Amino acid sequence: MVVSLKDVAERAGVSAKTVSNVVNGYRHVTPATRRRVQQAIDELGYRPNLTARHLRAGRTGIIALALPELNNPYFAELAEEVIDYAAGLGCTVLLDPTHGRRDQEVLFVRGVRAGLIDGLILSPIELENEDLAERGSEAPLVLLGEREYDAPYDHIAIDNVAAARTATRHLLELGRRRIAFLGARHGRTRQPAHLRLRGWREELAAAGAAAGDDLVATTDGYTRADGARAMARLLDSGAAPDAVFCYNDLVAIGAMRTLGERGLRVPEDVAVVGFDDIEDGRYCAAALTTIAPHKRAIARAAVDALLARLDPARTPPPDSSRRIRPGFALVPRESTLGRP
C-alpha cells in the first residue's frame, strides 16, 4: 500500500501542512513536532514524491555542478560530497566539466542548461568579471574556488592566503629557509594561484627569508607532469631550494618524482608541502604533508547557498552576495617530518 502524506499526519497527530513543512525542511517547526513527524515517516516508510514536489514549486530538482576537471582527485572528491549532500535534500546533481576553458565557463554562466536546472555551482579558472556582468541567466549561481570576482554572487572558498601562510610557516619552523613555490601561471596577474602565492610571499617576508622570483616556478597547468617539469626547471636554474610549497597535491607528487630522479631525498634534502589533501598523497613513498580544505563544509555551504536563493522565504536581496569561508587544516606527514 502506498503511504500518503495524510497517513503520516494522522499517525503523528498533526496537520498535513505540518508534515509537508517537515518534509520540505522548513525551520518553523518545533523540535518535538519534527521528531514526532519523523518517527511517523520512519514507521510508515513514507517516501515523498520529489518530482511532484519540484513541479509544484516550479523547479526541476536538478542543480548543475561545473568543475574544471573531473579526473582531478580534488574535484572528484568534492563532487562526491556535493552529490551526497544534495541527494539528502532531494536534489539531483548534473555534473559537467569545463576543462578550465573560459568559453565553456561562459556558456554555463549564461544559461546553457537553462530550463533543465534550478541553479549552478561553478568552480571557474578563466572566467572574468565582465563575463559575470553580462550574464543573462536568472538561475541562481554560486562560485567556488580561489578566483575572486566583483559580482553579486555567493562565493565559497577557504582563506587561501592564510592557508598558504600556514604551509610556509610549517616549513620555516622546521628550519627551512630556501622555500620555493611551484604552480604560478605564465603571464597572469589574476591567476588561479595568486592568493596562495601571496600567502607564501607574506609569510617568508615576515620571517625575513628569501622570496625572490628565482624561487617561483611557473606551470602551464596543475597536473603531476606540470609539477615534475617545474621542479626540474627549478633545480636546473641553480635555485637550490631546501623546501617547496606546491599549488596542489598533484604538482607536489610530480615534484617529488623529479626530486627522486635527481637523487634528492624527501624530506632530508628537500621538504615538500602540497594542497588539497587528496587520497593519492597519503600513499606516496613519503606521505605528503598538505593543506586540507574542509571539502564537506565547502560542499554543504555551496548547496545550502544555492537552495537558499531558490527559497523565497530565505532569499537575500538581489544585489547582495556572501563570502563564505569554510575551514582548513595543515596535515603534517612524512614529506616534511620524515618517517618515525
PDB file of C-alpha atoms in Angstrom, residues 70-238:
ATOM      1  CA  LEU A  70      36.661  15.547 -13.433  1.00  0.00           C
ATOM      2  CA  ASN A  71      39.871  13.481 -13.447  1.00  0.00           C
ATOM      3  CA  ASN A  72      41.480  15.713 -10.808  1.00  0.00           C
ATOM      4  CA  PRO A  73      41.119  13.845  -7.498  1.00  0.00           C
ATOM      5  CA  TYR A  74      40.320  17.011  -5.541  1.00  0.00           C
ATOM      6  CA  PHE A  75      37.375  17.878  -7.770  1.00  0.00           C
ATOM      7  CA  ALA A  76      36.236  14.248  -7.831  1.00  0.00           C
ATOM      8  CA  GLU A  77      36.219  14.133  -4.023  1.00  0.00           C
ATOM      9  CA  LEU A  78      34.442  17.497  -3.816  1.00  0.00           C
ATOM     10  CA  ALA A  79      31.833  16.403  -6.369  1.00  0.00           C
ATOM     11  CA  GLU A  80      31.069  13.299  -4.336  1.00  0.00           C
ATOM     12  CA  GLU A  81      30.434  15.464  -1.266  1.00  0.00           C
ATOM     13  CA  VAL A  82      28.121  17.795  -3.233  1.00  0.00           C
ATOM     14  CA  ILE A  83      26.178  14.908  -4.785  1.00  0.00           C
ATOM     15  CA  ASP A  84      25.708  13.092  -1.468  1.00  0.00           C
ATOM     16  CA  TYR A  85      24.581  16.197   0.409  1.00  0.00           C
ATOM     17  CA  ALA A  86      22.252  17.392  -2.350  1.00  0.00           C
ATOM     18  CA  ALA A  87      20.665  13.936  -2.585  1.00  0.00           C
ATOM     19  CA  GLY A  88      19.821  14.104   1.093  1.00  0.00           C
ATOM     20  CA  LEU A  89      17.930  17.321   0.366  1.00  0.00           C
ATOM     21  CA  GLY A  90      16.000  15.793  -2.528  1.00  0.00           C
ATOM     22  CA  CYS A  91      18.113  17.239  -5.337  1.00  0.00           C
ATOM     23  CA  THR A  92      19.896  15.609  -8.265  1.00  0.00           C
ATOM     24  CA  VAL A  93      23.293  16.936  -9.353  1.00  0.00           C
ATOM     25  CA  LEU A  94      24.193  17.249 -13.043  1.00  0.00           C
ATOM     26  CA  LEU A  95      27.996  17.116 -13.284  1.00  0.00           C
ATOM     27  CA  ASP A  96      29.732  18.994 -16.118  1.00  0.00           C
ATOM     28  CA  PRO A  97      33.429  19.565 -16.943  1.00  0.00           C
ATOM     29  CA  THR A  98      34.598  22.978 -18.180  1.00  0.00           C
ATOM     30  CA  HIS A  99      38.216  21.895 -18.789  1.00  0.00           C
ATOM     31  CA  GLY A 100      39.212  25.238 -17.262  1.00  0.00           C
ATOM     32  CA  ARG A 101      38.320  26.994 -20.539  1.00  0.00           C
ATOM     33  CA  ARG A 102      36.813  30.454 -20.497  1.00  0.00           C
ATOM     34  CA  ASP A 103      34.419  29.762 -23.389  1.00  0.00           C
ATOM     35  CA  GLN A 104      32.980  26.761 -21.555  1.00  0.00           C
ATOM     36  CA  GLU A 105      32.662  28.647 -18.277  1.00  0.00           C
ATOM     37  CA  VAL A 106      30.882  31.491 -20.084  1.00  0.00           C
ATOM     38  CA  LEU A 107      28.404  29.032 -21.622  1.00  0.00           C
ATOM     39  CA  PHE A 108      27.445  27.777 -18.192  1.00  0.00           C
ATOM     40  CA  VAL A 109      27.054  31.174 -16.523  1.00  0.00           C
ATOM     41  CA  ARG A 110      24.929  32.381 -19.437  1.00  0.00           C
ATOM     42  CA  GLY A 111      22.489  29.525 -19.082  1.00  0.00           C
ATOM     43  CA  VAL A 112      23.484  26.689 -21.378  1.00  0.00           C
ATOM     44  CA  ARG A 113      21.388  24.400 -19.128  1.00  0.00           C
ATOM     45  CA  ALA A 114      18.507  26.859 -18.780  1.00  0.00           C
ATOM     46  CA  GLY A 115      15.187  25.117 -18.295  1.00  0.00           C
ATOM     47  CA  LEU A 116      16.884  21.928 -17.177  1.00  0.00           C
ATOM     48  CA  ILE A 117      18.461  23.078 -13.917  1.00  0.00           C
ATOM     49  CA  ASP A 118      17.353  25.145 -10.937  1.00  0.00           C
ATOM     50  CA  GLY A 119      20.789  26.622 -10.312  1.00  0.00           C
ATOM     51  CA  LEU A 120      24.525  26.341 -10.920  1.00  0.00           C
ATOM     52  CA  ILE A 121      27.564  25.760  -8.707  1.00  0.00           C
ATOM     53  CA  LEU A 122      30.674  26.736 -10.701  1.00  0.00           C
ATOM     54  CA  SER A 123      34.394  26.489  -9.952  1.00  0.00           C
ATOM     55  CA  PRO A 124      35.917  28.883 -12.523  1.00  0.00           C
ATOM     56  CA  ILE A 125      39.514  29.096 -13.716  1.00  0.00           C
ATOM     57  CA  GLU A 126      39.492  31.552 -16.635  1.00  0.00           C
ATOM     58  CA  LEU A 127      36.179  33.396 -16.152  1.00  0.00           C
ATOM     59  CA  GLU A 128      36.452  37.196 -15.887  1.00  0.00           C
ATOM     60  CA  ASN A 129      34.350  39.877 -14.182  1.00  0.00           C
ATOM     61  CA  GLU A 130      32.875  41.062 -17.485  1.00  0.00           C
ATOM     62  CA  ASP A 131      31.593  37.558 -18.188  1.00  0.00           C
ATOM     63  CA  LEU A 132      29.564  37.652 -14.990  1.00  0.00           C
ATOM     64  CA  ALA A 133      28.388  41.220 -15.650  1.00  0.00           C
ATOM     65  CA  GLU A 134      26.942  40.097 -18.991  1.00  0.00           C
ATOM     66  CA  ARG A 135      25.226  37.043 -17.541  1.00  0.00           C
ATOM     67  CA  GLY A 136      21.703  36.616 -18.870  1.00  0.00           C
ATOM     68  CA  SER A 137      20.527  33.563 -16.962  1.00  0.00           C
ATOM     69  CA  GLU A 138      18.229  34.086 -13.976  1.00  0.00           C
ATOM     70  CA  ALA A 139      19.139  30.755 -12.368  1.00  0.00           C
ATOM     71  CA  PRO A 140      20.967  31.207  -9.050  1.00  0.00           C
ATOM     72  CA  LEU A 141      24.752  30.942  -9.255  1.00  0.00           C
ATOM     73  CA  VAL A 142      27.262  30.040  -6.540  1.00  0.00           C
ATOM     74  CA  LEU A 143      31.014  30.329  -7.170  1.00  0.00           C
ATOM     75  CA  LEU A 144      33.708  28.090  -5.743  1.00  0.00           C
ATOM     76  CA  GLY A 145      37.465  28.388  -5.557  1.00  0.00           C
ATOM     77  CA  GLU A 146      40.335  30.797  -5.440  1.00  0.00           C
ATOM     78  CA  ARG A 147      39.380  33.236  -8.197  1.00  0.00           C
ATOM     79  CA  GLU A 148      37.816  36.410  -6.775  1.00  0.00           C
ATOM     80  CA  TYR A 149      35.113  38.431  -8.516  1.00  0.00           C
ATOM     81  CA  ASP A 150      33.390  41.758  -8.064  1.00  0.00           C
ATOM     82  CA  ALA A 151      29.946  40.317  -8.736  1.00  0.00           C
ATOM     83  CA  PRO A 152      26.720  39.776  -6.743  1.00  0.00           C
ATOM     84  CA  TYR A 153      27.067  36.020  -6.337  1.00  0.00           C
ATOM     85  CA  ASP A 154      27.768  33.901  -3.297  1.00  0.00           C
ATOM     86  CA  HIS A 155      31.372  32.722  -3.243  1.00  0.00           C
ATOM     87  CA  ILE A 156      32.554  29.701  -1.239  1.00  0.00           C
ATOM     88  CA  ALA A 157      36.299  29.409  -0.677  1.00  0.00           C
ATOM     89  CA  ILE A 158      38.734  28.816   2.136  1.00  0.00           C
ATOM     90  CA  ASP A 159      41.116  31.619   3.111  1.00  0.00           C
ATOM     91  CA  ASN A 160      43.830  30.724   0.624  1.00  0.00           C
ATOM     92  CA  VAL A 161      46.258  33.377   1.843  1.00  0.00           C
ATOM     93  CA  ALA A 162      46.019  32.127   5.426  1.00  0.00           C
ATOM     94  CA  ALA A 163      46.337  28.520   4.277  1.00  0.00           C
ATOM     95  CA  ALA A 164      49.453  29.289   2.232  1.00  0.00           C
ATOM     96  CA  ARG A 165      50.970  31.147   5.173  1.00  0.00           C
ATOM     97  CA  THR A 166      50.256  28.153   7.405  1.00  0.00           C
ATOM     98  CA  ALA A 167      52.025  25.798   4.979  1.00  0.00           C
ATOM     99  CA  THR A 168      55.010  28.119   4.624  1.00  0.00           C
ATOM    100  CA  ARG A 169      55.218  28.695   8.370  1.00  0.00           C
ATOM    101  CA  HIS A 170      55.348  24.936   8.909  1.00  0.00           C
ATOM    102  CA  LEU A 171      58.424  24.742   6.685  1.00  0.00           C
ATOM    103  CA  LEU A 172      60.064  27.726   8.370  1.00  0.00           C
ATOM    104  CA  GLU A 173      59.505  26.173  11.788  1.00  0.00           C
ATOM    105  CA  LEU A 174      61.348  23.098  10.560  1.00  0.00           C
ATOM    106  CA  GLY A 175      64.360  25.283   9.789  1.00  0.00           C
ATOM    107  CA  ARG A 176      63.905  25.560   6.031  1.00  0.00           C
ATOM    108  CA  ARG A 177      64.945  28.908   4.550  1.00  0.00           C
ATOM    109  CA  ARG A 178      65.079  28.409   0.764  1.00  0.00           C
ATOM    110  CA  ILE A 179      61.406  27.662   0.236  1.00  0.00           C
ATOM    111  CA  ALA A 180      60.222  27.613  -3.383  1.00  0.00           C
ATOM    112  CA  PHE A 181      56.686  27.979  -4.760  1.00  0.00           C
ATOM    113  CA  LEU A 182      55.571  25.664  -7.571  1.00  0.00           C
ATOM    114  CA  GLY A 183      52.454  26.490  -9.549  1.00  0.00           C
ATOM    115  CA  ALA A 184      52.395  30.149 -10.608  1.00  0.00           C
ATOM    116  CA  ARG A 185      50.962  30.654 -14.105  1.00  0.00           C
ATOM    117  CA  HIS A 186      52.761  32.204 -17.069  1.00  0.00           C
ATOM    118  CA  GLY A 187      51.980  35.885 -17.607  1.00  0.00           C
ATOM    119  CA  ARG A 188      48.989  36.032 -15.279  1.00  0.00           C
ATOM    120  CA  THR A 189      48.435  38.656 -12.610  1.00  0.00           C
ATOM    121  CA  ARG A 190      44.966  37.441 -11.607  1.00  0.00           C
ATOM    122  CA  GLN A 191      45.914  33.812 -11.867  1.00  0.00           C
ATOM    123  CA  PRO A 192      44.259  30.915 -10.048  1.00  0.00           C
ATOM    124  CA  ALA A 193      47.322  30.593  -7.785  1.00  0.00           C
ATOM    125  CA  HIS A 194      47.715  34.259  -6.908  1.00  0.00           C
ATOM    126  CA  LEU A 195      46.336  34.070  -3.367  1.00  0.00           C
ATOM    127  CA  ARG A 196      48.494  31.091  -2.418  1.00  0.00           C
ATOM    128  CA  LEU A 197      51.492  32.798  -3.991  1.00  0.00           C
ATOM    129  CA  ARG A 198      50.695  35.921  -1.979  1.00  0.00           C
ATOM    130  CA  GLY A 199      50.452  33.950   1.255  1.00  0.00           C
ATOM    131  CA  TRP A 200      53.824  32.317   0.532  1.00  0.00           C
ATOM    132  CA  ARG A 201      55.434  35.718  -0.048  1.00  0.00           C
ATOM    133  CA  GLU A 202      53.878  37.286   3.037  1.00  0.00           C
ATOM    134  CA  GLU A 203      54.996  34.532   5.397  1.00  0.00           C
ATOM    135  CA  LEU A 204      58.541  34.485   4.039  1.00  0.00           C
ATOM    136  CA  ALA A 205      58.755  38.283   4.280  1.00  0.00           C
ATOM    137  CA  ALA A 206      57.538  38.186   7.883  1.00  0.00           C
ATOM    138  CA  ALA A 207      60.303  35.695   8.687  1.00  0.00           C
ATOM    139  CA  GLY A 208      62.974  37.631   6.795  1.00  0.00           C
ATOM    140  CA  ALA A 209      63.515  34.715   4.427  1.00  0.00           C
ATOM    141  CA  ALA A 210      64.175  34.858   0.679  1.00  0.00           C
ATOM    142  CA  ALA A 211      61.071  35.198  -1.504  1.00  0.00           C
ATOM    143  CA  GLY A 212      62.607  36.127  -4.848  1.00  0.00           C
ATOM    144  CA  ASP A 213      61.330  35.270  -8.299  1.00  0.00           C
ATOM    145  CA  ASP A 214      64.159  32.733  -8.620  1.00  0.00           C
ATOM    146  CA  LEU A 215      62.211  30.577  -6.151  1.00  0.00           C
ATOM    147  CA  VAL A 216      58.929  30.757  -8.105  1.00  0.00           C
ATOM    148  CA  ALA A 217      58.385  28.027 -10.688  1.00  0.00           C
ATOM    149  CA  THR A 218      55.623  28.548 -13.237  1.00  0.00           C
ATOM    150  CA  THR A 219      53.443  25.815 -14.699  1.00  0.00           C
ATOM    151  CA  ASP A 220      51.090  25.508 -17.669  1.00  0.00           C
ATOM    152  CA  GLY A 221      48.596  23.545 -15.567  1.00  0.00           C
ATOM    153  CA  TYR A 222      48.288  21.760 -12.243  1.00  0.00           C
ATOM    154  CA  THR A 223      48.967  18.110 -13.065  1.00  0.00           C
ATOM    155  CA  ARG A 224      51.651  15.687 -11.901  1.00  0.00           C
ATOM    156  CA  ALA A 225      53.525  16.252 -15.164  1.00  0.00           C
ATOM    157  CA  ASP A 226      53.423  20.035 -14.656  1.00  0.00           C
ATOM    158  CA  GLY A 227      54.906  19.600 -11.188  1.00  0.00           C
ATOM    159  CA  ALA A 228      57.655  17.291 -12.442  1.00  0.00           C
ATOM    160  CA  ARG A 229      58.660  19.709 -15.198  1.00  0.00           C
ATOM    161  CA  ALA A 230      58.563  22.750 -12.919  1.00  0.00           C
ATOM    162  CA  MET A 231      60.732  21.019 -10.320  1.00  0.00           C
ATOM    163  CA  ALA A 232      63.254  20.055 -12.994  1.00  0.00           C
ATOM    164  CA  ARG A 233      63.476  23.648 -14.267  1.00  0.00           C
ATOM    165  CA  LEU A 234      63.885  24.954 -10.729  1.00  0.00           C
ATOM    166  CA  LEU A 235      66.743  22.564  -9.993  1.00  0.00           C
ATOM    167  CA  ASP A 236      68.397  23.284 -13.352  1.00  0.00           C
ATOM    168  CA  SER A 237      68.243  27.030 -12.627  1.00  0.00           C
ATOM    169  CA  GLY A 238      70.543  26.617  -9.629  1.00  0.00           C
TER     170      GLY A 238
END
